[in-house]
mmCIF file with all atom_site columns, C-alpha atoms in Angstrom:
data_model
loop_
_atom_site.group_PDB
_atom_site.id
_atom_site.type_symbol
_atom_site.label_atom_id
_atom_site.label_alt_id
_atom_site.label_comp_id
_atom_site.label_asym_id
_atom_site.label_entity_id
_atom_site.label_seq_id
_atom_site.pdbx_PDB_ins_code
_atom_site.Cartn_x
_atom_site.Cartn_y
_atom_site.Cartn_z
_atom_site.occupancy
_atom_site.B_iso_or_equiv
_atom_site.pdbx_formal_charge
_atom_site.auth_seq_id
_atom_site.auth_comp_id
_atom_site.auth_asym_id
_atom_site.auth_atom_id
_atom_site.pdbx_PDB_model_num
ATOM 1   C CA . LEU Z 1 1   ? 0.000  0.000  0.000   1.00 0.00 ? 217 LEU Z CA 1
ATOM 2   C CA . VAL Z 1 2   ? 1.473  3.342  -1.070  1.00 0.00 ? 218 VAL Z CA 1
ATOM 3   C CA . SER Z 1 3   ? 0.673  6.113  1.399   1.00 0.00 ? 219 SER Z CA 1
ATOM 4   C CA . ALA Z 1 4   ? 2.743  8.826  -0.269  1.00 0.00 ? 220 ALA Z CA 1
ATOM 5   C CA . MET Z 1 5   ? 4.670  9.487  -3.468  1.00 0.00 ? 221 MET Z CA 1
ATOM 6   C CA . ASN Z 1 6   ? 7.530  11.813 -4.387  1.00 0.00 ? 222 ASN Z CA 1
ATOM 7   C CA . ARG Z 1 7   ? 8.366  11.351 -8.069  1.00 0.00 ? 223 ARG Z CA 1
ATOM 8   C CA . VAL Z 1 8   ? 9.400  13.707 -10.841 1.00 0.00 ? 224 VAL Z CA 1
ATOM 9   C CA . GLN Z 1 9   ? 10.142 13.193 -14.548 1.00 0.00 ? 225 GLN Z CA 1
ATOM 10  C CA . LEU Z 1 10  ? 12.073 15.788 -16.543 1.00 0.00 ? 226 LEU Z CA 1
ATOM 11  C CA . LEU Z 1 11  ? 13.100 15.999 -20.191 1.00 0.00 ? 227 LEU Z CA 1
ATOM 12  C CA . GLY Z 1 12  ? 15.534 18.745 -21.006 1.00 0.00 ? 228 GLY Z CA 1
ATOM 13  C CA . ARG Z 1 13  ? 19.035 19.841 -21.935 1.00 0.00 ? 229 ARG Z CA 1
ATOM 14  C CA . VAL Z 1 14  ? 22.104 19.657 -19.704 1.00 0.00 ? 230 VAL Z CA 1
ATOM 15  C CA . GLY Z 1 15  ? 23.414 23.105 -18.711 1.00 0.00 ? 231 GLY Z CA 1
ATOM 16  C CA . GLN Z 1 16  ? 27.039 22.195 -17.964 1.00 0.00 ? 232 GLN Z CA 1
ATOM 17  C CA . ASP Z 1 17  ? 29.236 19.102 -17.893 1.00 0.00 ? 233 ASP Z CA 1
ATOM 18  C CA . PRO Z 1 18  ? 28.555 17.099 -14.718 1.00 0.00 ? 234 PRO Z CA 1
ATOM 19  C CA . ILE Z 1 19  ? 30.936 17.429 -11.792 1.00 0.00 ? 235 ILE Z CA 1
ATOM 20  C CA . MET Z 1 20  ? 31.662 14.824 -9.150  1.00 0.00 ? 236 MET Z CA 1
ATOM 21  C CA . ARG Z 1 21  ? 31.947 15.944 -5.553  1.00 0.00 ? 237 ARG Z CA 1
ATOM 22  C CA . GLN Z 1 22  ? 32.878 14.050 -2.455  1.00 0.00 ? 238 GLN Z CA 1
ATOM 23  C CA . VAL Z 1 23  ? 32.434 15.289 1.071   1.00 0.00 ? 239 VAL Z CA 1
ATOM 24  C CA . GLU Z 1 24  ? 34.764 13.648 3.555   1.00 0.00 ? 240 GLU Z CA 1
ATOM 25  C CA . GLY Z 1 25  ? 33.238 10.533 5.012   1.00 0.00 ? 241 GLY Z CA 1
ATOM 26  C CA . LYS Z 1 26  ? 30.416 10.405 2.444   1.00 0.00 ? 242 LYS Z CA 1
ATOM 27  C CA . ASN Z 1 27  ? 29.909 8.748  -0.932  1.00 0.00 ? 243 ASN Z CA 1
ATOM 28  C CA . PRO Z 1 28  ? 30.593 10.825 -4.060  1.00 0.00 ? 244 PRO Z CA 1
ATOM 29  C CA . VAL Z 1 29  ? 27.767 12.518 -5.949  1.00 0.00 ? 245 VAL Z CA 1
ATOM 30  C CA . THR Z 1 30  ? 27.539 13.613 -9.581  1.00 0.00 ? 246 THR Z CA 1
ATOM 31  C CA . ILE Z 1 31  ? 25.821 16.984 -10.015 1.00 0.00 ? 247 ILE Z CA 1
ATOM 32  C CA . PHE Z 1 32  ? 24.608 18.836 -13.101 1.00 0.00 ? 248 PHE Z CA 1
ATOM 33  C CA . SER Z 1 33  ? 21.936 21.325 -14.126 1.00 0.00 ? 249 SER Z CA 1
ATOM 34  C CA . LEU Z 1 34  ? 19.048 20.558 -16.471 1.00 0.00 ? 250 LEU Z CA 1
ATOM 35  C CA . ALA Z 1 35  ? 16.949 23.117 -18.339 1.00 0.00 ? 251 ALA Z CA 1
ATOM 36  C CA . THR Z 1 36  ? 13.309 22.449 -19.171 1.00 0.00 ? 252 THR Z CA 1
ATOM 37  C CA . ASN Z 1 37  ? 11.276 24.754 -21.397 1.00 0.00 ? 253 ASN Z CA 1
ATOM 38  C CA . GLU Z 1 38  ? 7.620  25.623 -21.283 1.00 0.00 ? 254 GLU Z CA 1
ATOM 39  C CA . MET Z 1 39  ? 6.148  27.298 -24.379 1.00 0.00 ? 255 MET Z CA 1
ATOM 40  C CA . TRP Z 1 40  ? 2.791  28.923 -25.019 1.00 0.00 ? 256 TRP Z CA 1
ATOM 41  C CA . ARG Z 1 41  ? 1.153  31.442 -27.302 1.00 0.00 ? 257 ARG Z CA 1
ATOM 42  C CA . THR Z 1 42  ? -0.266 34.606 -25.777 1.00 0.00 ? 258 THR Z CA 1
ATOM 43  C CA . GLY Z 1 43  ? -4.006 34.820 -26.272 1.00 0.00 ? 259 GLY Z CA 1
ATOM 44  C CA . ASP Z 1 44  ? -4.481 31.062 -26.369 1.00 0.00 ? 260 ASP Z CA 1
ATOM 45  C CA . SER Z 1 45  ? -7.727 29.748 -25.008 1.00 0.00 ? 261 SER Z CA 1
ATOM 46  C CA . GLU Z 1 46  ? -6.078 26.515 -23.869 1.00 0.00 ? 262 GLU Z CA 1
ATOM 47  C CA . VAL Z 1 47  ? -2.787 26.017 -22.092 1.00 0.00 ? 263 VAL Z CA 1
ATOM 48  C CA . GLY Z 1 48  ? -0.207 23.234 -22.035 1.00 0.00 ? 264 GLY Z CA 1
ATOM 49  C CA . GLN Z 1 49  ? -1.168 20.108 -20.158 1.00 0.00 ? 265 GLN Z CA 1
ATOM 50  C CA . GLY Z 1 50  ? 1.780  17.966 -19.137 1.00 0.00 ? 266 GLY Z CA 1
ATOM 51  C CA . ALA Z 1 51  ? 3.698  16.990 -22.254 1.00 0.00 ? 267 ALA Z CA 1
ATOM 52  C CA . LEU Z 1 52  ? 1.061  18.364 -24.643 1.00 0.00 ? 268 LEU Z CA 1
ATOM 53  C CA . LEU Z 1 53  ? 0.678  21.930 -25.813 1.00 0.00 ? 269 LEU Z CA 1
ATOM 54  C CA . PHE Z 1 54  ? -2.506 22.995 -27.578 1.00 0.00 ? 270 PHE Z CA 1
ATOM 55  C CA . LEU Z 1 55  ? -2.197 26.097 -29.736 1.00 0.00 ? 271 LEU Z CA 1
ATOM 56  C CA . CYS Z 1 56  ? -5.683 27.214 -30.676 1.00 0.00 ? 272 CYS Z CA 1
ATOM 57  C CA . THR Z 1 57  ? -5.324 30.875 -31.581 1.00 0.00 ? 273 THR Z CA 1
ATOM 58  C CA . SER Z 1 58  ? -2.723 33.149 -33.073 1.00 0.00 ? 274 SER Z CA 1
ATOM 59  C CA . GLY Z 1 59  ? -0.395 35.141 -30.851 1.00 0.00 ? 275 GLY Z CA 1
ATOM 60  C CA . ASP Z 1 60  ? 3.210  35.589 -29.873 1.00 0.00 ? 276 ASP Z CA 1
ATOM 61  C CA . VAL Z 1 61  ? 5.099  32.548 -28.648 1.00 0.00 ? 277 VAL Z CA 1
ATOM 62  C CA . SER Z 1 62  ? 6.427  32.888 -25.115 1.00 0.00 ? 278 SER Z CA 1
ATOM 63  C CA . GLN Z 1 63  ? 8.888  30.590 -23.431 1.00 0.00 ? 279 GLN Z CA 1
ATOM 64  C CA . LYS Z 1 64  ? 9.958  30.005 -19.852 1.00 0.00 ? 280 LYS Z CA 1
ATOM 65  C CA . THR Z 1 65  ? 13.123 28.084 -18.980 1.00 0.00 ? 281 THR Z CA 1
ATOM 66  C CA . THR Z 1 66  ? 13.359 26.413 -15.583 1.00 0.00 ? 282 THR Z CA 1
ATOM 67  C CA . TRP Z 1 67  ? 16.697 25.186 -14.251 1.00 0.00 ? 283 TRP Z CA 1
ATOM 68  C CA . HIS Z 1 68  ? 16.871 22.061 -12.098 1.00 0.00 ? 284 HIS Z CA 1
ATOM 69  C CA . ARG Z 1 69  ? 19.791 20.838 -9.989  1.00 0.00 ? 285 ARG Z CA 1
ATOM 70  C CA . ILE Z 1 70  ? 20.237 17.091 -10.502 1.00 0.00 ? 286 ILE Z CA 1
ATOM 71  C CA . SER Z 1 71  ? 22.178 14.908 -8.028  1.00 0.00 ? 287 SER Z CA 1
ATOM 72  C CA . VAL Z 1 72  ? 23.082 11.291 -8.776  1.00 0.00 ? 288 VAL Z CA 1
ATOM 73  C CA . PHE Z 1 73  ? 24.163 9.179  -5.781  1.00 0.00 ? 289 PHE Z CA 1
ATOM 74  C CA . ARG Z 1 74  ? 23.651 5.587  -7.024  1.00 0.00 ? 290 ARG Z CA 1
ATOM 75  C CA . PRO Z 1 75  ? 27.194 4.284  -7.780  1.00 0.00 ? 291 PRO Z CA 1
ATOM 76  C CA . GLY Z 1 76  ? 26.693 2.819  -11.291 1.00 0.00 ? 292 GLY Z CA 1
ATOM 77  C CA . LEU Z 1 77  ? 24.400 5.600  -12.489 1.00 0.00 ? 293 LEU Z CA 1
ATOM 78  C CA . ARG Z 1 78  ? 26.583 8.269  -10.868 1.00 0.00 ? 294 ARG Z CA 1
ATOM 79  C CA . ASP Z 1 79  ? 29.688 7.086  -12.725 1.00 0.00 ? 295 ASP Z CA 1
ATOM 80  C CA . VAL Z 1 80  ? 27.961 6.658  -16.110 1.00 0.00 ? 296 VAL Z CA 1
ATOM 81  C CA . THR Z 1 81  ? 26.419 10.121 -15.767 1.00 0.00 ? 297 THR Z CA 1
ATOM 82  C CA . TYR Z 1 82  ? 29.789 11.670 -14.995 1.00 0.00 ? 298 TYR Z CA 1
ATOM 83  C CA . GLN Z 1 83  ? 31.472 9.871  -17.886 1.00 0.00 ? 299 GLN Z CA 1
ATOM 84  C CA . TYR Z 1 84  ? 28.902 10.293 -20.697 1.00 0.00 ? 300 TYR Z CA 1
ATOM 85  C CA . VAL Z 1 85  ? 26.529 13.209 -20.021 1.00 0.00 ? 301 VAL Z CA 1
ATOM 86  C CA . ARG Z 1 86  ? 27.730 16.487 -21.544 1.00 0.00 ? 302 ARG Z CA 1
ATOM 87  C CA . LYS Z 1 87  ? 26.572 20.084 -21.797 1.00 0.00 ? 303 LYS Z CA 1
ATOM 88  C CA . GLY Z 1 88  ? 23.805 20.356 -24.385 1.00 0.00 ? 304 GLY Z CA 1
ATOM 89  C CA . SER Z 1 89  ? 22.797 16.678 -24.163 1.00 0.00 ? 305 SER Z CA 1
ATOM 90  C CA . ARG Z 1 90  ? 19.055 16.099 -24.246 1.00 0.00 ? 306 ARG Z CA 1
ATOM 91  C CA . ILE Z 1 91  ? 18.235 13.654 -21.463 1.00 0.00 ? 307 ILE Z CA 1
ATOM 92  C CA . PHE Z 1 92  ? 15.339 12.219 -19.481 1.00 0.00 ? 308 PHE Z CA 1
ATOM 93  C CA . VAL Z 1 93  ? 15.684 12.232 -15.689 1.00 0.00 ? 309 VAL Z CA 1
ATOM 94  C CA . GLU Z 1 94  ? 13.450 10.428 -13.234 1.00 0.00 ? 310 GLU Z CA 1
ATOM 95  C CA . GLY Z 1 95  ? 13.809 10.859 -9.510  1.00 0.00 ? 311 GLY Z CA 1
ATOM 96  C CA . LYS Z 1 96  ? 12.463 12.530 -6.403  1.00 0.00 ? 312 LYS Z CA 1
ATOM 97  C CA . ILE Z 1 97  ? 12.400 16.126 -5.196  1.00 0.00 ? 313 ILE Z CA 1
ATOM 98  C CA . ASP Z 1 98  ? 14.517 16.939 -2.158  1.00 0.00 ? 314 ASP Z CA 1
ATOM 99  C CA . TYR Z 1 99  ? 14.167 20.210 -0.262  1.00 0.00 ? 315 TYR Z CA 1
ATOM 100 C CA . GLY Z 1 100 ? 17.086 21.148 1.940   1.00 0.00 ? 316 GLY Z CA 1
ATOM 101 C CA . GLU Z 1 101 ? 19.021 23.972 3.537   1.00 0.00 ? 317 GLU Z CA 1
ATOM 102 C CA . TYR Z 1 102 ? 22.663 24.940 3.555   1.00 0.00 ? 318 TYR Z CA 1
ATOM 103 C CA . THR Z 1 103 ? 24.793 27.780 4.874   1.00 0.00 ? 319 THR Z CA 1
ATOM 104 C CA . ASP Z 1 104 ? 26.654 29.742 2.189   1.00 0.00 ? 320 ASP Z CA 1
ATOM 105 C CA . LYS Z 1 105 ? 30.164 31.186 2.457   1.00 0.00 ? 321 LYS Z CA 1
ATOM 106 C CA . ASN Z 1 106 ? 28.718 34.399 3.966   1.00 0.00 ? 322 ASN Z CA 1
ATOM 107 C CA . ASN Z 1 107 ? 27.072 32.341 6.728   1.00 0.00 ? 323 ASN Z CA 1
ATOM 108 C CA . VAL Z 1 108 ? 23.578 32.938 5.289   1.00 0.00 ? 324 VAL Z CA 1
ATOM 109 C CA . ARG Z 1 109 ? 21.061 30.077 5.422   1.00 0.00 ? 325 ARG Z CA 1
ATOM 110 C CA . ARG Z 1 110 ? 19.739 29.228 1.959   1.00 0.00 ? 326 ARG Z CA 1
ATOM 111 C CA . GLN Z 1 111 ? 17.129 26.813 0.695   1.00 0.00 ? 327 GLN Z CA 1
ATOM 112 C CA . ALA Z 1 112 ? 17.961 24.377 -2.090  1.00 0.00 ? 328 ALA Z CA 1
ATOM 113 C CA . THR Z 1 113 ? 15.725 22.192 -4.226  1.00 0.00 ? 329 THR Z CA 1
ATOM 114 C CA . THR Z 1 114 ? 17.412 19.170 -5.797  1.00 0.00 ? 330 THR Z CA 1
ATOM 115 C CA . ILE Z 1 115 ? 16.205 16.315 -7.965  1.00 0.00 ? 331 ILE Z CA 1
ATOM 116 C CA . ILE Z 1 116 ? 17.705 13.048 -6.696  1.00 0.00 ? 332 ILE Z CA 1
ATOM 117 C CA . ALA Z 1 117 ? 17.990 10.950 -9.877  1.00 0.00 ? 333 ALA Z CA 1
#
């Protein structure tokens, strides 16, 4: 019986070559950014639903790009991602959303949203 679900699917383009980080005493993680785009026409009577976009009237095309931080912890997937994924690659990512906090170099608490692939 599933009482809760945290799942996200993204299709987009990689923003920069992945980097691998390792914090002392913890397993390494491969990190990269992924851009997804949402497009619509102004004046449309219907809007995009999921993966479909219905364009019913004329108008200017608008676009919104959203950047996602992707973290890959699973050893095999982490290594393959680091080795083969490159800036500009179009990839599909499935994972879960993780909300966390960190303290930046100026000692300011910041919130971070990460997709754990």
